[in-house]
XYZ file of C-alpha atoms in Angstrom:
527
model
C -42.033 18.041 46.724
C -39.081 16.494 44.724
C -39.123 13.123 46.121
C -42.839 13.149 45.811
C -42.566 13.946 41.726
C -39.957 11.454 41.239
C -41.858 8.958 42.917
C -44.831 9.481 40.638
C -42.365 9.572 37.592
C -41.282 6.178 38.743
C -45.027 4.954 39.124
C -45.809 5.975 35.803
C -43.011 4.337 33.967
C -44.969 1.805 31.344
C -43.731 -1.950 31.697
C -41.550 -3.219 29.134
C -43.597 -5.748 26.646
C -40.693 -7.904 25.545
C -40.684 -8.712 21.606
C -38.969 -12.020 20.354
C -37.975 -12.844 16.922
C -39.617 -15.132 14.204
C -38.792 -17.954 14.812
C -38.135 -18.185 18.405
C -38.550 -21.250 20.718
C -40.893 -22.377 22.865
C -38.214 -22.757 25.859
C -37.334 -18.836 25.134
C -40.850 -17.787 25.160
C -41.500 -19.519 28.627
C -38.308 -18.005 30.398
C -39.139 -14.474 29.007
C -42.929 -15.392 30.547
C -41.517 -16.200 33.749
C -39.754 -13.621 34.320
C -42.043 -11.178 33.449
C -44.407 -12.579 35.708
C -41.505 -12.482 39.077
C -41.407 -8.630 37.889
C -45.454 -8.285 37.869
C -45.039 -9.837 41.204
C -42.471 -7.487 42.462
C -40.263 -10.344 43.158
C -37.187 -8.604 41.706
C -34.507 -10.953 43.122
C -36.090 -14.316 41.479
C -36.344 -12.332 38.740
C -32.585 -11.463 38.611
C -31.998 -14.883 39.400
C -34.069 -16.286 36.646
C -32.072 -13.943 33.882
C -30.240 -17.513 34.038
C -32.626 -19.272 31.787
C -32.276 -16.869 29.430
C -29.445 -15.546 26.908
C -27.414 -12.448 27.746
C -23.900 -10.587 27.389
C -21.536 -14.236 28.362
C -22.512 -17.396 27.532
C -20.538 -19.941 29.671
C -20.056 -23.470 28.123
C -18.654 -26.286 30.192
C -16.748 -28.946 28.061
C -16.521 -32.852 29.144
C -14.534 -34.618 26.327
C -13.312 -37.172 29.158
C -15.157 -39.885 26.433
C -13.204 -38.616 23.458
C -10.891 -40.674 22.323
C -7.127 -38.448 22.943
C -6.522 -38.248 19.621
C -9.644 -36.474 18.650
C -10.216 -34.091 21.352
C -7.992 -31.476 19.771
C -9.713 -31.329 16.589
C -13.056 -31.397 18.652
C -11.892 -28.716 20.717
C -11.280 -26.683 17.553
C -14.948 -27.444 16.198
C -16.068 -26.028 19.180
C -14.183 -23.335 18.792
C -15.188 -22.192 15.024
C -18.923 -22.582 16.219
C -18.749 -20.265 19.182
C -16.664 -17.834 16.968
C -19.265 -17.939 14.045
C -21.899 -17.497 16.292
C -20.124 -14.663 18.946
C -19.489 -12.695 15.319
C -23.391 -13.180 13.890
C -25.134 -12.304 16.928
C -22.152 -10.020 18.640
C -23.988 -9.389 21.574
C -23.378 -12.403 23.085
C -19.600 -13.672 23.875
C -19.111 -17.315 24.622
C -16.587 -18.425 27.021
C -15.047 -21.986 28.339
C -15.910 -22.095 31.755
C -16.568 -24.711 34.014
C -18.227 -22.340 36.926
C -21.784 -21.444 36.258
C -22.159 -22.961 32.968
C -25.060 -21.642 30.704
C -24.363 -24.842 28.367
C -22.866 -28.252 29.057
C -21.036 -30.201 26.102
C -20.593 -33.984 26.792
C -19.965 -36.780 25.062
C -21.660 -40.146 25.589
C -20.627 -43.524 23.653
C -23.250 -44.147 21.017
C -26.243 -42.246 19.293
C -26.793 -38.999 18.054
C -26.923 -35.435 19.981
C -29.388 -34.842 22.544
C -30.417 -31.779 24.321
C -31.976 -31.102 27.277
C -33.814 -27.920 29.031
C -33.505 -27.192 32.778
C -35.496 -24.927 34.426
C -33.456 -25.421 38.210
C -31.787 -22.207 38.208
C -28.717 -24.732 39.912
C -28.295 -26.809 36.508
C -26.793 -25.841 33.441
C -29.826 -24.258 30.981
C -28.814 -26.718 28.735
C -27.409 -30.049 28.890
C -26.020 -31.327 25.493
C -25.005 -35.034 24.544
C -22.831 -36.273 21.586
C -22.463 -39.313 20.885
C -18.452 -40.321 20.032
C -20.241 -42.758 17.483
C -22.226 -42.219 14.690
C -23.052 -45.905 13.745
C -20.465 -47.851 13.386
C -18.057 -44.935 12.331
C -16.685 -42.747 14.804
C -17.844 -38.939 14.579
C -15.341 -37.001 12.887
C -14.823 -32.861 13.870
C -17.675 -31.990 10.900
C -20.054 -33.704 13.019
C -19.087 -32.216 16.023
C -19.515 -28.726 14.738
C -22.396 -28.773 13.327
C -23.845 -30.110 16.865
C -22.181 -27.703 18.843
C -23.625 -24.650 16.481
C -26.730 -26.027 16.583
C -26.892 -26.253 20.331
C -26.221 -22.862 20.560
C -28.866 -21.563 17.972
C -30.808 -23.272 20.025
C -30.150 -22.170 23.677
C -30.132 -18.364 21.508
C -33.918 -19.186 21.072
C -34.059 -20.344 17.517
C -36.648 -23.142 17.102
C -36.061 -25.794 14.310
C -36.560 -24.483 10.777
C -38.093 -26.025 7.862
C -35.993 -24.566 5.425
C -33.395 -27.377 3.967
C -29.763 -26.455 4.095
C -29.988 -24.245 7.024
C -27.636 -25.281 10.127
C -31.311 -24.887 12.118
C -33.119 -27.329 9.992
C -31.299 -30.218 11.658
C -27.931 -31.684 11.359
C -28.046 -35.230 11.768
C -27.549 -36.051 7.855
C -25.198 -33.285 7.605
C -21.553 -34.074 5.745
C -20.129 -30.874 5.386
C -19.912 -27.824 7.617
C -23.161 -25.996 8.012
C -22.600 -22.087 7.960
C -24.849 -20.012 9.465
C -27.484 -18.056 7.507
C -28.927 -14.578 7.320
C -32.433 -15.281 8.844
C -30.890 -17.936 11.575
C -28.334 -14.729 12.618
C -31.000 -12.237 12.737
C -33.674 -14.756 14.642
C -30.561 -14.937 17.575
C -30.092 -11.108 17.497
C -33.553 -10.142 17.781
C -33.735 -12.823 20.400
C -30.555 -11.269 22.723
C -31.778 -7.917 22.202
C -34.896 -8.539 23.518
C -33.664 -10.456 26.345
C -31.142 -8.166 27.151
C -33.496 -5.202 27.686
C -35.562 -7.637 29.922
C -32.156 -7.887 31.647
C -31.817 -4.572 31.929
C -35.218 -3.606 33.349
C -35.086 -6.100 36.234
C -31.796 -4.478 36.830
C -33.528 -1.285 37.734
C -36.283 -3.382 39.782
C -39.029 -2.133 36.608
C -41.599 -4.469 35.706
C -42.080 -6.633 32.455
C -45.576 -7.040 31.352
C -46.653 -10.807 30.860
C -48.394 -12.419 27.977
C -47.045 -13.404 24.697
C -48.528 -13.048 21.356
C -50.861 -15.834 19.607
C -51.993 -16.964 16.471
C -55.318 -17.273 16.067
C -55.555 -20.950 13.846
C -53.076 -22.224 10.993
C -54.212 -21.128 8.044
C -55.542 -23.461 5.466
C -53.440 -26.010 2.489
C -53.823 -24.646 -0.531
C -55.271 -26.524 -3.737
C -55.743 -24.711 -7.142
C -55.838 -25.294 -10.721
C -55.696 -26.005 -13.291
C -53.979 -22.956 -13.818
C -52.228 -21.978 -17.458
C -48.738 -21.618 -16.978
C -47.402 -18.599 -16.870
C -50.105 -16.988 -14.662
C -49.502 -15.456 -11.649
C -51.203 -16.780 -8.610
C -52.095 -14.454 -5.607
C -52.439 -16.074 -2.069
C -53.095 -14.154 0.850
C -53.912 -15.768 4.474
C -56.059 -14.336 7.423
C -53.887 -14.036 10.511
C -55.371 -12.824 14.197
C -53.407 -11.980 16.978
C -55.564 -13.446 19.993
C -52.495 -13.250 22.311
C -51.027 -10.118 24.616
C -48.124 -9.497 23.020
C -47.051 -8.014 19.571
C -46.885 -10.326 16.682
C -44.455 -10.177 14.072
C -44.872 -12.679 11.053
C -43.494 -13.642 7.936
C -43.730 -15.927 4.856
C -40.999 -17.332 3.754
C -41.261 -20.337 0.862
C -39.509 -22.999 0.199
C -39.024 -21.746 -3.623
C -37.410 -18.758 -5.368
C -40.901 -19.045 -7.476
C -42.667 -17.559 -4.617
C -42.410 -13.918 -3.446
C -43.384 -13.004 -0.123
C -43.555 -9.467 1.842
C -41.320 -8.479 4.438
C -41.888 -9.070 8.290
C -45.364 -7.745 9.573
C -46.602 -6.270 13.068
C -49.719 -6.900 14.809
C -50.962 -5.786 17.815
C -53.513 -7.822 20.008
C -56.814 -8.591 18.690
C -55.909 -6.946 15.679
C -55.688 -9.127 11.943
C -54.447 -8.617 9.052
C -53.706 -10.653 5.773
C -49.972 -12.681 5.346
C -49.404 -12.510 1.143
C -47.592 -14.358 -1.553
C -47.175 -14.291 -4.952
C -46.221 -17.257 -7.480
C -44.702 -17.111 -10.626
C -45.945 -20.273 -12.684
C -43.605 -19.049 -15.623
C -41.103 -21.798 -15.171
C -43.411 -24.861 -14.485
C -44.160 -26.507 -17.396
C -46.907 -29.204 -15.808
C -44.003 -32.125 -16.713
C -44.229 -32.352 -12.879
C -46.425 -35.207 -11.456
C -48.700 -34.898 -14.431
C -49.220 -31.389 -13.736
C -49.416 -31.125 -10.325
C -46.803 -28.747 -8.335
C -46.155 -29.119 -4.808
C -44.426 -26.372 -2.380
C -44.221 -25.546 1.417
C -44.890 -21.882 2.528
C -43.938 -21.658 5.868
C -45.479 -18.791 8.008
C -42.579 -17.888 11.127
C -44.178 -15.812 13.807
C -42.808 -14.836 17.338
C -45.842 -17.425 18.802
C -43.627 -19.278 20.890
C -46.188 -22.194 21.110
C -46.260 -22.316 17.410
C -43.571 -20.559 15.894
C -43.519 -22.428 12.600
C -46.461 -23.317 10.820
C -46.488 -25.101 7.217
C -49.125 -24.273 4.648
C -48.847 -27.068 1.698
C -49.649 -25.733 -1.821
C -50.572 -27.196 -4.729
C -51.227 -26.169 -8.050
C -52.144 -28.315 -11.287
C -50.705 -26.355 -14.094
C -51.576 -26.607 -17.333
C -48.351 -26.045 -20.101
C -48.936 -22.658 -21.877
C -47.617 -24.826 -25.073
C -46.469 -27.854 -26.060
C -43.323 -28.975 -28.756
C -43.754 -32.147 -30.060
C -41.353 -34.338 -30.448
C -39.380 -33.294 -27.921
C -35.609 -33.231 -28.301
C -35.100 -35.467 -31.020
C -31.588 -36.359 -33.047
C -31.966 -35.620 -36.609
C -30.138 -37.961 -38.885
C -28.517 -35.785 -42.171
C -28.842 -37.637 -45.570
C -25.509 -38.596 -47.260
C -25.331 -35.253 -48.611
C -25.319 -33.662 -45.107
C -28.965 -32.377 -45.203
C -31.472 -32.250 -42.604
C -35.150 -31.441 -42.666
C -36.875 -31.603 -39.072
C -40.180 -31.031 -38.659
C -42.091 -29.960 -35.655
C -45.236 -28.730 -33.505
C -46.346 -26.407 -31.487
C -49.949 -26.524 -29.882
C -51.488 -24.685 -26.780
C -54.582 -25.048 -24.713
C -57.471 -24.254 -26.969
C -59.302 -21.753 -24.370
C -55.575 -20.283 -24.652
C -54.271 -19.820 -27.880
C -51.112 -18.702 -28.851
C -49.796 -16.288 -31.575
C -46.328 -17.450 -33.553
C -44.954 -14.422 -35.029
C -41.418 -15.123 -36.196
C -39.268 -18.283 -36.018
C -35.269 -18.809 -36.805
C -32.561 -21.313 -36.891
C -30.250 -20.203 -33.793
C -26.699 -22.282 -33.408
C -26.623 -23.385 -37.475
C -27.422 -21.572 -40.198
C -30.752 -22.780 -41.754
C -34.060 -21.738 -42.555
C -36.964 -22.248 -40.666
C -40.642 -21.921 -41.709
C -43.720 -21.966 -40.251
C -47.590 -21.994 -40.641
C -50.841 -22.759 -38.608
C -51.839 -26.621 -38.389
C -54.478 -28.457 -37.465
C -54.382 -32.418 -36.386
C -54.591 -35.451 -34.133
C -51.275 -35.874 -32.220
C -50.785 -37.889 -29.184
C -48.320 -36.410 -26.235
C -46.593 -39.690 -24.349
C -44.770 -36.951 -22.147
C -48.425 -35.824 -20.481
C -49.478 -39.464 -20.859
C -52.608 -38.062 -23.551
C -53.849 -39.961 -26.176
C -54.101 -38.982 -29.939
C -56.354 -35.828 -29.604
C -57.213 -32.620 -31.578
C -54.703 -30.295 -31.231
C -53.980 -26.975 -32.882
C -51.351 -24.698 -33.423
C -48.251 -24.270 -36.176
C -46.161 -26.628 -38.008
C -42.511 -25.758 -37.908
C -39.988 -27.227 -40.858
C -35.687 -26.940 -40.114
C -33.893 -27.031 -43.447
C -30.033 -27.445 -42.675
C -27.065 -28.202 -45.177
C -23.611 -29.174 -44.958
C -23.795 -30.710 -41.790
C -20.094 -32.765 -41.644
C -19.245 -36.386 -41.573
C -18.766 -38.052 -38.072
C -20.871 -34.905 -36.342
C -23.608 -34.118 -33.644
C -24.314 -30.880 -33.379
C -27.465 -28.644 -32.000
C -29.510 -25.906 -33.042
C -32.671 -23.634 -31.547
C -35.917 -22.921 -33.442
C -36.416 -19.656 -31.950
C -39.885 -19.134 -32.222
C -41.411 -15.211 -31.074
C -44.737 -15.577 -29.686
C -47.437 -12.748 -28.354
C -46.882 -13.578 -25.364
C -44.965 -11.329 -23.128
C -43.994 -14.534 -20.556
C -42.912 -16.447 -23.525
C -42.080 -14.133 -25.772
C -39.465 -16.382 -27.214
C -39.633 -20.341 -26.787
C -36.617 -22.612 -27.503
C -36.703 -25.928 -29.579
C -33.305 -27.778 -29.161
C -32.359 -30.028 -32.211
C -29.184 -32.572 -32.700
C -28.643 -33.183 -36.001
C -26.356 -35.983 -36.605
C -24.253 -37.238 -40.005
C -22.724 -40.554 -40.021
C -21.721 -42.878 -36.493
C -20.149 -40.708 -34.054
C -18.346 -42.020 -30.474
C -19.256 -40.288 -27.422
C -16.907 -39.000 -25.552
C -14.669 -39.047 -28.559
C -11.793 -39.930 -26.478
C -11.178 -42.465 -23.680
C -9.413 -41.132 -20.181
C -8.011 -43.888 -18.352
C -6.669 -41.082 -16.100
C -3.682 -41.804 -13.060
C -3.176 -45.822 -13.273
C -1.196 -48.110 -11.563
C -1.066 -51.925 -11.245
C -4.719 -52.727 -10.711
C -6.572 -53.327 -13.904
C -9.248 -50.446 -15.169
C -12.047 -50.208 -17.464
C -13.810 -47.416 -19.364
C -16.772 -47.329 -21.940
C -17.894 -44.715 -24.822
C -21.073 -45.190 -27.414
C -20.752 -45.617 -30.963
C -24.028 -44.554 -32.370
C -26.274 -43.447 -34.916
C -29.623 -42.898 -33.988
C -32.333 -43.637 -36.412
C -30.373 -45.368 -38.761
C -28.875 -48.628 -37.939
C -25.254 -50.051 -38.444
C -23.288 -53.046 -37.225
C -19.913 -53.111 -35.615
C -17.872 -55.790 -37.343
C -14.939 -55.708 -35.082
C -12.881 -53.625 -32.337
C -9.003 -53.658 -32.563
C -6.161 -52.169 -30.111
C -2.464 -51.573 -30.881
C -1.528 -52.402 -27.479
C -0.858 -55.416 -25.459
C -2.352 -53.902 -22.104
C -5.603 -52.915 -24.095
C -8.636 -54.890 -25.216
C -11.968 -53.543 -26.219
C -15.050 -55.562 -26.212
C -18.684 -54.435 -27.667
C -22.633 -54.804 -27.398
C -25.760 -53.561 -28.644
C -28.313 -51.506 -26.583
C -31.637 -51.423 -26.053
C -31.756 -48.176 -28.043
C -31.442 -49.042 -32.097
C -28.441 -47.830 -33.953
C -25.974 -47.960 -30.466
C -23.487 -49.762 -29.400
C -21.645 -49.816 -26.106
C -17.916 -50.495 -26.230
C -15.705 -51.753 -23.235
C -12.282 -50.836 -23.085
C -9.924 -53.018 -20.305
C -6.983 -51.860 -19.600
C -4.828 -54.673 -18.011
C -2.449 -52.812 -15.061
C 0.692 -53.928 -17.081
C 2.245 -50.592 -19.079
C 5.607 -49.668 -17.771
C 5.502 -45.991 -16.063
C 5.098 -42.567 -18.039
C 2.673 -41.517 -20.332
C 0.077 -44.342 -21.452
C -1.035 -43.967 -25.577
C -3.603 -46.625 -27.786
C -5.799 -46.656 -30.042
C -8.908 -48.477 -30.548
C -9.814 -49.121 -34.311
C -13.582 -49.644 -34.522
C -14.633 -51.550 -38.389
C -18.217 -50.611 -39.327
C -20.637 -51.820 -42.135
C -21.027 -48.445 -43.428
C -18.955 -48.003 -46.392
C -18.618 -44.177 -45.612
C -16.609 -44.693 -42.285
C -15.444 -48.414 -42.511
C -13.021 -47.336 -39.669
C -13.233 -45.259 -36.675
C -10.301 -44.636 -34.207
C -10.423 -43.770 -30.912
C -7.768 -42.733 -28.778
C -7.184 -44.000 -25.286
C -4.976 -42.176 -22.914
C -3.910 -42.468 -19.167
C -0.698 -41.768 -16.704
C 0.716 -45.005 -15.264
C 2.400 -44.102 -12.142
């Protein structure tokens, strides 16, 4: 009577429907299928044997660095070793070990090109075969190269497919020129993958079966096009997805822009739907971009391992919630150091916009404002002279110093609650000023050196009559620009000074009679 009830109990047992990550590969998908399908075919021992193609506790890696030249397989070596480390710690269920028996992944290196990698499906054959190529170009590959490949290989054979997402060691490494670190979402894709994989592992161990069939999305879902939308708006998107597959399917959003919020992953079971979401802020897009238009990538991950990414383009035409005209101009002071700045500030007309305060931030000045009415053309939105409406703003500043540049904000307060305050930046100027006040020639030896600084005054033009230096190893030379009011001056610094501490001074004579001179000093280290 026992043996009969525990042989019912082991009849009744449900399969195990294996769940992969977001984001898993198409190679991981089919060896989870396979076996599944050995199991639902009571072939137990292939199935055991096929555990091979996929990842579990020890990850063997064969490495051939025969092709390296000697003096770089050491460093190599140790490239190889941070990757397997950084990977063995973000997954830690998997430990990787250098082992030319059985090998689960075999590093070799070939003369030219880039890395390849190759899938085998003979139980015999390592489950993947990677190739590096020594040369990258005409420049050998140095150890950054090599571990980036080598990390990436292994996200790979973990089950990750290629991401979209710039900057992440998954996206692709071939352009890479620092050391790619592994990411959040690239460690938890290869932990949900071994999991998984393991408790396939473990239910072919007890000779239990694993149900078949992987999930599937229905269809891509659509680009997006809107607009014109008035900046500042929030934009709601929301996408049908349909699980026509067997298996559950967990999706996600995940954008290629902090501007987009997105919810966490989702769960759907077969022939079941439900709606993916996002949300975009349009606060910080002013419509500068491409004459208004906004471009973005949402990228919907899903555990479909026949389409595991799929890219949904958006774009949006946004229309500015206001304009400031001009934009970010220098103010030139009188001779008494006074400045009065006027500006404007117009929004859509189906849109208007309430000013309700306004203040000189940075200097102290007073600011006034009033409602205005007028034909203004805006070069920066390529428009025409057109109506336009919305408040005047006038700066009043004082005392602004000789030989100065500074900057100031017209805080304006608005109705708004997304802009309740908007920023106008102002440089006020008095007199010819030298940017960067000072020259650098920095550490110096025997080989000759040149730096340049502007001497300008916007708005109100001045000639340079000459340029002097008090030292033999110096000579300054100047021009004009295209931009009225600027000159550009070249100082050449022969190589010559003895060693120490390097000192000059370049004397600039001017037309104006208020600064007939202007010195500029030059310093360096000759070593």
């Amino acid at each position: 009577m026992l043996i009969a009830v525990a042989a019912l109990a082991i009849q009744t047992v449900a399969p195990l429907r294996p769940t992969l990550s977001i984001g898993c590969s198409r190679e991981i998908g089919a060896a989870v299928e396979k076996i599944a399908k050995l199991t639902e075919a009571k072939d137990f021992k292939g199935a055991a044997a096929a555990l091979h193609l996929i990842p579990g506790r020890e990850t063997n890696v064969a490495w051939d660095d025969q092709s390296v030249p000697g003096g770089s397989r050491y460093d190599f070596g140790r490239s190889r070793d941070l990757a397997m480390a950084e990977w063995g710690t973000a997954v830690g269920l998997t430990q990787f070990v250098v082992s030319k028996t059985a090998p689960d992944i075999a590093f070799s290196f070939v003369p030219d090109g880039g890395m390849t990698l190759e899938w085998s499906d003979d139980l015999s054959k390592p489950r993947l075969t990677v190739k590096i190529g020594v040369k990258k170009g005409d420049a050998p590959v140095d150890p950054t190269t090599v571990h980036n490949d080598v990390a990436y290989a292994i996200g790979t054979y973990l089950g990750i497919t290629k991401l979209p997402l710039p900057g992440l060691l998954m996206s692709g490494v071939d352009d890479a020129t620092q050391i790619l670190r592994l990411s959040g979402i690239e460690a938890a894709i290869a932990r949900d993958n071994v999991t998984s994989c393991e408790k396939v592992a473990e239910q072919v161990g007890r000779s239990l079966p694993v149900s078949s069939g992987m999930p599937s999305m229905e269809a891509d879902p659509q680009p997006v096009k809107l607009g014109p939308i008035i900046q500042g708006m929030p934009i709601e998107l929301s996408f049908a997805i349909k699980n026509t597959g067997a298996g559950t399917l967990l999706f996600r959003i995940i954008p290629d822009c902090s501007c987009f919020s997105t919810q966490r992953t989702q769960v759907l079971q077969p022939d079941k739907s439900e709606d993916a979401k996002a949300r975009m802020d349009t606060t910080n897009f002013s419509g500068m971009v491409q004459n208004g238009l906004v471009r973005h990538n949402l990228y919907l991950l899903s555990n479909d391992p026949a389409h595991p990414v799929r890219q949904i383009p958006v774009e949006v035409k946004i229309t500015p919630r206001y304009r400031l005209l001009p934009d970010r101009q220098v103010v030139i002071a009188d001779d008494n150091g006074n400045v009065t700045y006027t500006a404007y500030l117009y929004a859509p007309a189906d849109h208007p916009l309430t000013v309700t305060s306004a203040e000189s931030q940075g200097l102290p000045g007073a600011v006034t404002f009033e409602p205005w009415s007028g034909i203004m053309a805006d070069p920066d939105l390529n428009e025409g002279p057109l109506p336009r409406k919305g408040y005047k703003f006038t700066l009043k500043l004082k005392g602004i110093p000789d030989g100065m540049q500074l900057a100031t904000n017209i805080l304006i307060g608005t109705d708004d609650p997304n802009f309740a305050q908007i920023s106008d930046q102002v440089f006020v100027q008095k007199g010819i000023i030298v940017l960067p006040p000072q020259v650098s020639l920095g550490e110096v030896g025997k080989a000759p050196r040149k730096r340049s600084f502007f001497v300008t005054r916007r708005g109100k033009p001045f000639s340079i009559l000459s340029a002097d230096v008090d030292s033999k190893h110096l000579d300054a030379t100047f021009e004009t620009t295209q931009t009225p009011g600027e000159f550009l001056v070249t100082v050449s610094y022969d190589g010559q000074a003895p060693k120490g501490d390097y000192h000059a001074t370049v004397t600039i004579t001017t037309d104006d009679p208020n600064q007939k001179t202007i010195k500029i000093p030059v310093t360096g280290t000759v070593r």
